[in-house]
XYZ file of C-alpha atoms in Angstrom:
648
model
C 111.430 102.864 65.007
C 114.815 101.868 64.025
C 116.461 98.303 63.201
C 119.310 99.391 64.943
C 118.580 101.074 68.885
C 120.670 104.059 69.952
C 122.938 104.062 72.838
C 121.499 106.803 75.484
C 122.200 107.118 79.239
C 119.067 105.553 81.193
C 116.864 107.981 82.326
C 117.514 110.231 79.361
C 115.516 108.148 76.487
C 113.364 110.645 74.846
C 110.039 108.609 75.223
C 106.956 109.416 73.213
C 104.735 108.375 76.252
C 104.137 112.263 77.989
C 102.539 113.275 81.061
C 99.853 113.845 79.584
C 99.233 110.459 77.827
C 100.464 108.745 81.234
C 97.187 110.592 82.732
C 94.325 110.446 80.523
C 95.761 107.229 78.305
C 94.716 104.269 80.641
C 90.736 105.093 80.766
C 89.253 104.489 84.328
C 86.852 101.559 83.494
C 84.777 100.691 86.113
C 81.129 99.116 87.156
C 79.851 97.576 83.999
C 76.325 96.296 83.700
C 73.510 95.518 81.293
C 70.456 97.499 79.435
C 68.947 95.425 77.648
C 71.032 93.581 75.534
C 73.915 96.323 75.786
C 76.758 96.430 78.219
C 77.249 99.210 79.751
C 79.950 100.867 82.185
C 81.326 104.238 84.084
C 84.405 105.563 82.502
C 86.316 108.179 84.231
C 86.707 111.196 81.888
C 89.970 113.300 83.418
C 89.333 115.990 80.484
C 86.320 116.979 82.534
C 87.127 117.606 85.857
C 87.113 113.530 86.298
C 83.295 112.838 86.002
C 82.298 109.635 85.486
C 80.210 109.065 82.509
C 77.695 106.247 81.943
C 78.782 104.962 78.499
C 78.136 102.099 76.124
C 78.796 100.848 72.536
C 77.358 101.730 69.346
C 78.095 100.514 65.883
C 78.865 104.347 65.318
C 81.230 104.098 68.360
C 81.193 104.627 72.211
C 78.269 107.357 73.288
C 77.063 108.312 76.531
C 73.679 106.910 77.872
C 72.724 109.525 79.878
C 71.328 112.884 77.685
C 74.723 114.492 76.315
C 75.774 117.978 77.180
C 73.758 117.989 81.056
C 77.052 116.645 82.684
C 75.408 113.945 84.093
C 78.360 112.151 86.612
C 77.402 108.214 87.659
C 78.815 108.459 91.084
C 78.538 107.792 94.429
C 80.455 108.928 97.839
C 79.413 106.137 99.812
C 82.291 105.321 102.032
C 84.322 108.047 100.477
C 85.874 105.338 98.129
C 82.368 105.213 96.422
C 80.204 101.952 95.233
C 77.697 100.722 92.746
C 76.864 103.274 91.259
C 73.840 102.609 88.972
C 71.137 99.760 87.943
C 69.191 98.796 85.389
C 65.861 98.774 86.521
C 64.804 95.301 84.559
C 66.283 93.104 81.289
C 64.158 95.549 79.271
C 66.054 98.391 77.741
C 62.669 100.807 78.091
C 62.448 100.642 81.338
C 65.875 102.591 82.363
C 68.326 102.498 84.884
C 68.648 104.364 88.674
C 71.848 106.220 89.151
C 73.658 108.318 91.866
C 74.780 111.739 90.518
C 77.677 112.586 92.134
C 77.219 116.626 92.422
C 74.184 116.695 94.755
C 74.571 112.508 95.274
C 71.052 112.150 94.857
C 68.987 108.997 93.081
C 67.791 109.779 90.051
C 65.660 107.477 87.671
C 66.056 107.685 83.855
C 64.347 106.448 80.768
C 65.604 106.155 77.144
C 64.088 109.486 75.294
C 63.484 111.087 78.703
C 65.517 113.583 81.206
C 66.794 112.148 84.884
C 64.475 113.182 87.724
C 64.915 112.344 91.480
C 63.949 109.728 93.341
C 65.943 110.729 96.596
C 65.328 113.808 99.160
C 68.054 116.178 99.073
C 70.669 116.061 101.432
C 71.887 119.189 103.790
C 75.370 119.909 105.615
C 72.678 118.707 108.439
C 72.834 115.338 107.238
C 74.504 114.919 103.286
C 72.801 111.866 101.575
C 74.778 109.179 99.954
C 73.295 105.957 97.998
C 74.882 103.044 96.696
C 74.312 99.250 95.581
C 71.272 99.476 94.464
C 67.969 96.721 94.019
C 64.506 96.687 92.719
C 61.821 94.993 94.416
C 58.230 95.893 93.292
C 57.952 99.461 92.804
C 60.593 100.558 94.952
C 64.340 100.658 94.493
C 66.317 99.403 98.144
C 69.613 100.500 98.734
C 72.391 101.461 101.146
C 71.594 104.947 102.179
C 75.030 106.750 103.979
C 73.966 110.007 106.025
C 77.268 112.236 106.545
C 76.234 114.724 109.288
C 79.511 116.734 108.839
C 81.921 118.349 105.867
C 84.489 115.799 107.056
C 82.822 112.530 106.823
C 83.975 112.071 109.933
C 80.535 110.942 111.257
C 77.963 108.709 109.089
C 75.234 106.624 109.632
C 74.095 104.021 107.310
C 70.438 102.340 106.663
C 69.070 99.759 103.816
C 65.656 101.999 102.632
C 63.801 101.882 100.393
C 62.857 104.168 97.987
C 59.677 104.604 95.265
C 59.926 104.213 91.834
C 57.130 106.726 91.192
C 59.440 109.600 92.666
C 57.341 110.919 95.530
C 60.222 110.762 97.854
C 62.270 113.374 95.842
C 60.000 116.330 97.670
C 58.557 114.318 100.675
C 61.556 112.661 102.806
C 58.504 110.495 104.734
C 58.085 108.389 102.088
C 61.442 106.781 101.982
C 60.991 103.615 103.994
C 63.874 102.629 106.263
C 64.270 98.820 106.496
C 67.013 98.282 108.745
C 70.183 99.362 110.181
C 71.790 95.936 112.260
C 75.871 97.331 111.602
C 77.517 101.027 111.820
C 78.799 99.848 107.920
C 76.532 97.649 105.237
C 76.813 96.801 102.047
C 73.576 97.136 99.792
C 70.631 94.641 100.203
C 70.284 91.717 97.644
C 66.933 90.430 97.321
C 66.161 86.899 96.558
C 64.714 86.300 93.040
C 61.241 85.116 93.430
C 61.453 84.879 96.898
C 61.126 86.872 100.360
C 64.166 87.131 101.325
C 66.920 89.404 101.782
C 70.581 89.142 102.305
C 73.216 92.085 103.039
C 76.945 92.268 105.133
C 77.332 94.436 107.965
C 80.470 94.929 110.096
C 81.219 97.480 113.027
C 84.355 99.248 114.392
C 87.134 98.489 114.783
C 86.759 95.721 112.291
C 87.470 96.236 108.714
C 85.580 94.521 106.026
C 88.723 92.114 105.503
C 88.674 91.892 109.416
C 85.178 90.737 109.940
C 82.092 90.922 108.934
C 78.570 88.839 109.528
C 76.142 88.087 106.271
C 72.538 88.985 107.625
C 69.392 87.670 106.099
C 65.890 88.628 107.014
C 62.318 87.471 105.904
C 60.429 89.790 103.729
C 57.050 90.313 105.509
C 53.548 91.091 103.134
C 53.890 94.548 103.889
C 57.480 95.115 102.580
C 59.022 95.219 106.505
C 62.020 93.269 107.432
C 61.664 90.364 110.292
C 64.426 90.088 112.547
C 67.868 89.590 110.737
C 70.039 86.656 111.607
C 73.646 85.735 110.893
C 74.287 83.056 108.588
C 77.761 83.416 108.454
C 80.636 85.567 109.411
C 81.807 86.781 112.318
C 85.015 85.932 114.783
C 87.614 87.047 112.747
C 85.907 85.570 109.230
C 85.275 87.682 106.271
C 82.482 87.414 104.379
C 83.228 89.908 100.964
C 80.390 89.072 98.887
C 76.670 87.383 99.256
C 74.160 86.569 96.084
C 71.536 84.680 96.063
C 71.313 81.869 93.390
C 68.942 83.436 89.708
C 67.621 80.353 89.008
C 64.621 80.341 92.219
C 66.446 77.474 94.204
C 66.892 79.397 97.378
C 70.670 79.031 97.668
C 72.727 81.517 98.901
C 76.655 82.346 97.950
C 78.756 83.666 100.248
C 82.542 84.424 99.644
C 84.203 83.855 102.630
C 87.440 82.671 104.484
C 86.933 80.833 107.394
C 89.694 78.735 106.179
C 92.262 81.186 105.428
C 90.973 82.124 101.605
C 88.415 83.761 100.100
C 86.009 81.102 98.542
C 82.801 80.235 97.580
C 80.662 78.997 100.104
C 76.639 77.675 99.259
C 74.147 77.842 101.949
C 70.795 75.617 101.548
C 68.001 76.461 103.734
C 68.954 75.068 106.307
C 71.629 77.657 107.081
C 74.661 75.566 106.613
C 77.795 76.787 104.452
C 79.350 74.212 101.922
C 82.467 75.267 100.613
C 81.829 74.359 96.683
C 85.537 74.809 95.367
C 88.375 74.424 98.331
C 90.930 75.919 97.267
C 94.397 77.585 98.513
C 92.759 80.899 96.087
C 90.870 83.940 96.691
C 87.538 84.287 94.848
C 87.636 87.668 96.337
C 89.049 90.758 97.100
C 89.185 93.774 100.408
C 85.868 95.630 100.241
C 87.016 99.256 99.776
C 83.750 100.062 97.705
C 80.211 98.703 98.432
C 78.598 96.531 95.531
C 81.751 94.882 94.079
C 81.227 91.112 93.213
C 83.142 88.397 92.139
C 80.975 85.451 92.307
C 78.147 85.945 89.835
C 75.071 83.094 89.593
C 73.869 82.306 86.552
C 70.204 81.353 84.853
C 71.986 77.728 84.635
C 73.039 77.341 88.081
C 76.037 77.744 87.237
C 78.557 80.433 88.549
C 80.911 82.954 86.685
C 83.710 83.230 89.095
C 86.706 85.665 89.403
C 89.966 83.919 90.969
C 93.244 83.360 91.508
C 96.470 83.767 94.040
C 98.083 87.362 92.995
C 96.061 87.301 89.185
C 92.683 87.037 88.888
C 91.270 84.669 85.964
C 87.581 84.397 84.883
C 85.982 81.168 85.078
C 83.185 79.249 85.613
C 81.832 76.935 88.428
C 79.828 74.051 88.389
C 77.232 72.582 91.160
C 79.915 69.934 91.633
C 83.094 71.893 92.101
C 84.405 71.482 88.829
C 85.943 74.936 87.655
C 86.723 75.581 83.945
C 88.550 79.067 82.803
C 87.633 81.254 80.121
C 90.503 80.667 77.329
C 91.608 84.501 77.665
C 94.705 86.021 77.937
C 93.676 88.795 80.429
C 94.799 88.023 83.784
C 92.965 90.399 85.927
C 89.297 90.815 85.641
C 87.596 93.585 87.831
C 83.788 95.088 88.146
C 81.724 92.209 86.930
C 78.208 91.696 86.638
C 76.089 89.667 84.717
C 72.599 89.055 83.165
C 72.177 85.787 84.038
C 73.347 84.613 80.596
C 77.028 86.838 79.899
C 79.403 88.543 81.730
C 80.772 91.915 81.502
C 83.715 93.108 83.168
C 86.594 94.987 82.581
C 90.054 93.178 81.940
C 93.467 93.624 81.546
C 97.316 91.610 81.296
C 100.852 92.647 80.624
C 100.311 93.273 77.240
C 96.240 94.816 76.673
C 95.236 97.727 79.003
C 92.125 97.881 80.307
C 89.192 96.648 78.065
C 85.375 96.409 78.440
C 84.313 92.627 77.224
C 81.474 90.466 77.075
C 82.315 86.793 77.830
C 79.243 83.817 77.143
C 79.841 81.108 79.581
C 77.629 78.930 77.159
C 80.271 79.497 74.005
C 83.295 80.121 76.249
C 84.168 83.681 74.126
C 85.779 86.919 75.104
C 84.212 89.739 72.911
C 85.663 93.489 73.244
C 83.084 96.119 74.109
C 85.094 99.179 74.636
C 88.796 98.595 73.205
C 91.909 100.612 75.219
C 92.662 103.631 74.409
C 96.724 104.580 73.763
C 97.125 101.499 71.557
C 99.763 103.774 69.751
C 101.860 103.565 72.535
C 101.590 99.860 73.086
C 105.078 99.037 71.226
C 106.497 101.267 74.210
C 105.436 99.088 77.010
C 107.827 97.077 78.295
C 107.245 93.285 79.352
C 106.631 92.992 83.368
C 107.263 89.592 85.201
C 106.918 88.439 88.777
C 109.450 88.049 91.396
C 109.572 86.546 94.698
C 112.136 87.627 97.185
C 112.739 86.432 100.955
C 112.927 88.587 103.944
C 115.707 88.744 106.909
C 112.367 86.923 108.449
C 112.398 84.228 106.030
C 109.032 85.344 104.890
C 108.111 85.723 101.116
C 107.955 89.077 99.381
C 106.314 89.246 96.052
C 106.858 91.946 93.578
C 105.470 93.015 89.884
C 108.804 93.940 88.225
C 109.125 96.481 84.702
C 112.132 96.617 83.460
C 112.962 99.896 81.305
C 112.573 99.418 77.598
C 112.425 101.602 74.552
C 112.174 99.621 71.251
C 114.702 102.233 69.891
C 116.922 102.753 72.260
C 119.229 100.731 74.878
C 121.274 101.879 77.796
C 125.210 101.831 77.776
C 127.044 98.541 78.729
C 127.861 98.271 82.085
C 125.882 100.915 83.343
C 123.007 99.859 85.465
C 119.393 102.172 85.439
C 117.740 104.329 87.707
C 114.973 102.044 89.706
C 111.630 103.443 91.063
C 110.051 101.357 94.134
C 106.146 101.794 93.609
C 104.382 101.632 97.220
C 100.349 100.736 96.496
C 97.786 102.241 98.855
C 95.616 100.746 100.880
C 97.873 99.188 102.620
C 94.868 96.114 102.680
C 95.034 96.064 98.932
C 97.423 95.075 95.743
C 98.018 96.374 92.100
C 97.903 94.486 89.029
C 100.206 93.048 86.743
C 99.318 94.720 83.704
C 100.157 97.347 80.867
C 99.907 100.334 82.689
C 100.477 103.665 80.792
C 102.106 105.567 84.329
C 104.349 102.745 84.588
C 105.328 103.055 81.089
C 105.985 106.975 80.938
C 109.137 105.776 83.437
C 110.054 102.855 82.016
C 110.252 104.412 78.247
C 112.537 106.912 79.605
C 115.244 104.558 80.284
C 113.967 103.677 84.530
C 113.384 100.634 85.755
C 109.746 100.040 88.432
C 109.179 97.498 91.027
C 105.913 97.279 92.283
C 106.187 95.819 95.983
C 102.985 93.488 97.078
C 104.419 93.812 100.939
C 102.901 91.695 103.744
C 99.555 93.150 104.083
C 98.546 93.248 100.255
C 95.482 91.131 99.452
C 95.476 88.155 96.432
C 97.851 86.243 98.611
C 95.410 84.402 101.787
C 94.842 86.152 105.353
C 97.921 85.064 106.414
C 99.719 87.485 104.042
C 97.811 90.289 104.345
C 97.827 89.674 108.133
C 101.904 89.914 108.180
C 100.898 93.804 108.553
C 98.809 93.227 111.718
C 100.282 95.685 114.391
C 103.192 96.182 112.373
C 102.243 98.880 109.511
C 105.585 101.335 109.267
C 107.757 98.029 109.996
C 106.657 95.045 108.060
C 105.901 97.229 104.692
C 108.689 99.849 104.949
C 111.308 96.146 105.312
C 109.246 94.143 102.488
C 109.931 97.696 100.142
C 113.698 97.275 101.195
C 114.100 93.584 100.887
C 112.898 93.813 97.067
C 115.293 96.878 96.311
C 118.055 95.087 97.945
C 117.162 91.780 95.797
C 117.539 94.081 92.391
C 120.941 94.798 93.092
C 121.986 91.722 94.364
C 120.038 90.180 90.817
C 122.253 92.764 89.386
C 119.738 94.845 88.080
C 119.789 97.847 89.745
C 122.163 100.381 91.015
C 122.561 100.774 94.979
C 123.220 104.151 94.727
C 120.066 105.287 91.865
C 117.138 103.900 94.103
C 114.182 106.060 94.730
C 110.849 104.902 96.276
C 106.881 106.249 95.738
C 103.572 106.083 96.652
C 99.951 107.480 97.588
C 97.788 107.270 100.691
C 98.971 104.296 102.734
C 101.975 104.313 100.376
C 102.692 107.472 100.721
C 103.078 106.877 104.442
C 105.211 103.612 103.728
C 107.193 106.033 100.957
C 107.588 108.486 103.543
C 108.864 105.968 106.418
C 111.482 104.322 103.877
C 113.359 107.511 103.688
C 113.503 107.605 107.239
C 114.463 104.233 108.102
C 117.034 103.308 105.027
C 118.463 106.851 104.641
C 121.295 104.582 102.827
C 118.856 103.134 100.610
C 116.439 105.670 99.025
C 117.959 108.229 97.026
C 114.405 110.651 96.710
C 110.801 110.017 96.737
C 107.506 111.301 95.036
C 104.760 111.265 97.658
C 101.239 111.624 97.083
C 98.083 112.522 99.415
C 99.924 110.225 102.385
C 98.835 109.292 106.056
C 101.765 110.174 108.086
C 100.850 111.403 111.561
C 98.762 108.073 113.211
C 97.357 109.742 116.050
C 95.899 113.111 113.916
C 94.837 110.484 111.368
C 92.477 108.670 113.419
C 90.495 111.919 114.699
C 90.531 113.588 111.159
C 89.895 110.942 108.678
C 86.581 109.832 107.616
C 84.395 107.431 109.191
C 85.159 104.043 107.666
C 89.165 104.118 108.296
C 88.594 105.878 111.563
C 89.739 102.954 113.348
C 91.592 100.924 110.750
C 94.591 101.573 112.613
C 93.639 99.328 115.261
C 94.748 96.609 113.362
C 97.182 98.298 111.490
C 99.162 99.608 114.701
C 97.004 98.461 117.782
C 94.418 99.751 119.902
C 94.369 102.958 121.403
C 95.494 104.553 123.733
C 97.275 101.183 124.406
C 99.683 101.236 121.670
C 100.343 104.816 121.515
C 104.068 104.229 121.740
C 103.768 102.595 118.343
C 101.666 104.862 116.727
C 104.456 106.974 117.746
C 107.627 104.707 117.447
C 105.752 103.263 113.482
C 105.092 106.573 111.975
C 106.981 108.028 109.314
C 107.292 110.916 111.426
C 109.346 109.670 113.809
C 112.934 110.366 112.762
C 111.748 112.786 109.959
C 114.744 115.215 110.847
C 116.762 112.616 109.821
C 115.701 112.164 106.151
C 117.894 113.036 104.097
C 116.834 112.308 100.387
C 114.990 115.365 98.005
C 110.820 114.332 98.252
C 108.102 115.966 96.037
C 104.540 115.932 98.085
C 101.033 116.412 95.972
C 98.621 117.039 98.027
C 95.061 117.382 96.807
C 93.271 120.350 99.472
C 90.064 118.928 99.472
C 91.010 115.340 100.383
C 88.865 114.095 103.490
C 90.758 110.521 103.788
C 94.388 112.269 104.182
C 93.419 115.686 104.823
C 95.977 118.436 103.867
C 97.347 118.903 107.595
C 99.072 115.276 107.536
C 101.486 115.943 104.424
C 101.601 119.533 106.052
C 103.207 117.767 109.391
C 105.931 116.205 107.630
C 106.892 119.298 105.855
C 107.276 120.897 109.765
C 109.473 117.702 110.694
C 111.507 117.152 107.750
C 114.625 119.291 107.639
C 114.261 121.308 103.922
C 117.894 121.877 104.159
C 119.284 118.448 104.399
C 116.114 116.738 102.031
C 115.324 119.503 99.730
C 111.154 119.427 98.991
C 108.883 120.210 96.717
C 104.954 120.671 98.149
C 102.412 120.934 95.215
C 98.640 121.648 96.056
C 95.696 120.933 94.099
C 92.547 122.579 94.692
C 89.499 120.400 94.024
C 91.524 117.274 94.067
C 90.231 114.965 96.716
C 91.313 111.563 97.647
C 93.039 110.479 94.223
C 93.700 112.298 91.415
C 91.163 112.341 88.552
C 91.789 115.298 86.305
C 94.427 115.058 83.742
C 96.513 118.222 84.704
C 97.061 117.083 87.716
C 98.027 113.764 87.190
C 100.348 115.557 84.362
C 102.109 118.241 86.924
C 102.567 115.286 89.755
C 104.592 113.469 87.167
C 106.581 116.025 85.804
C 107.444 117.074 88.608
C 108.483 113.497 89.913
C 110.480 113.022 87.160
C 112.395 115.970 87.639
C 112.680 114.929 91.083
C 114.793 111.657 89.826
C 116.616 113.251 87.219
C 118.006 115.522 89.817
C 118.953 113.170 92.522
C 119.658 109.780 90.495
C 122.476 111.166 88.019
C 120.231 111.857 84.970
C 118.823 114.746 82.271
C 115.342 113.780 81.666
C 114.780 114.354 77.704
C 111.329 116.609 78.440
């Protein structure tokens, strides 16, 4: 680094953050838990075809828990987006774990010093079997089972089942006990500690889990079968996104639900009446995109560890009297939290910290690093982001995360404004996080600004904000992104002639729709594995999202005209900006046919494009080479379209 920054045109800065760094630098750390006293987590390994290893920290460094060299992939494909794939069988490390193995989706049991052995029978394409979200009761493991009956995952059935821990069901499917099937979609079971009840969440088409869910409770009979399941909370436009029993044996059931418009924590006693423990205009939960996520963790002393906030997430401890005390830690995002009843393991991050596995102790208020972030050598090239809220033409707020260009040794010429990329997150009922992000750093360290739009429909701001997208997908999201882009221009940060848009999945929809709707605003686009044709997508996508459009656009066929007019394909022939389209050929959420319809509709003479496909990649790229090739293609496009020559 130099004391006097060089002056170079924006976009041309020579950055040490390579495309390969962006692909592998931010380790994807997920699904924490405890194996005895040790914290474990899953970690995606891009250099090994994106498999998920179960890792732990030792005095000798980070190592895999399962036998090395065998390629164990701790991952489940339940509802395509996955879920909690492993569980320690007890508080003793010697009892081992159960886990779902990615390639065959079978449940396996592993004990230290042994090889994993299967607990579940093999599936076939007469019915592929997937499992997630485990609980242990006696000599059985209880979990969610998904039976997928076609290769595109368009048809599926779900049951709560019990698998014998002795492995007898591996060769004899009749040994699998079906416990319940109350709804088309369900979470795994939560067994009352020391009690005789079990709880789970369920919902049916056309609802998504952030629209309406039911919290179900059933008695466990002496023979291990379940009594009649009874709804305790939810229903009628109320979303229970998590339920867990008190760990202190009191019989209290905690539910994270939004009857008042925010996901707050409720306590349900044996009388069945819920009580909001901490009424706040804050979210104590998230949209349930993955089965088994938790944000409210009962501790053995009767308190709750909770993850909460508005547009961010802090870790706190909630007492029975409603007092909430946050940990004194700079992390602004906490994910994949788990507890052993005393301590909390989680993945956390912030604008100055990459994803890190930590161990938080509510007794002392301390937070210790278990798995340090990777890519720290590049932290000096990370920009300092900030939040900004703009106001749309309809008077509604539009939240955004602003990442200005930054390089410690380079600055832009006076009088020149940098090119900007409008990032559009997927979901669309989701959000992104204001954190140190290596993919964003790939662009900002080259002199390209990034603004990450939390458009109407995003989570983290209450039900009313996320329902701004209800019936208006392809309109509200497009308008909000344009509001933010024009806001950057009005703030004097961006040149109106140097703005591009990029997004993946639902974000790809918005990016493509923005090119058609705002031809004078965007000069290029990067479009990843997009939804594009809602009419055909209803029949082409997987079961979980097959009725999603009922709320995003409207019920079919009554809203057929809106399906046509709100589609990115509507007016696609008028797209004038160049774009690059990136698609995994094994994608069952947004199949390649979606991408190819845009290419058929666009005029490549006025809007030249590149179409890059990747065999073996599904929805969301996992391989280092795929991600790096995609980013390189994007950068070249933006250089040509926004008027700069990338250094490399």
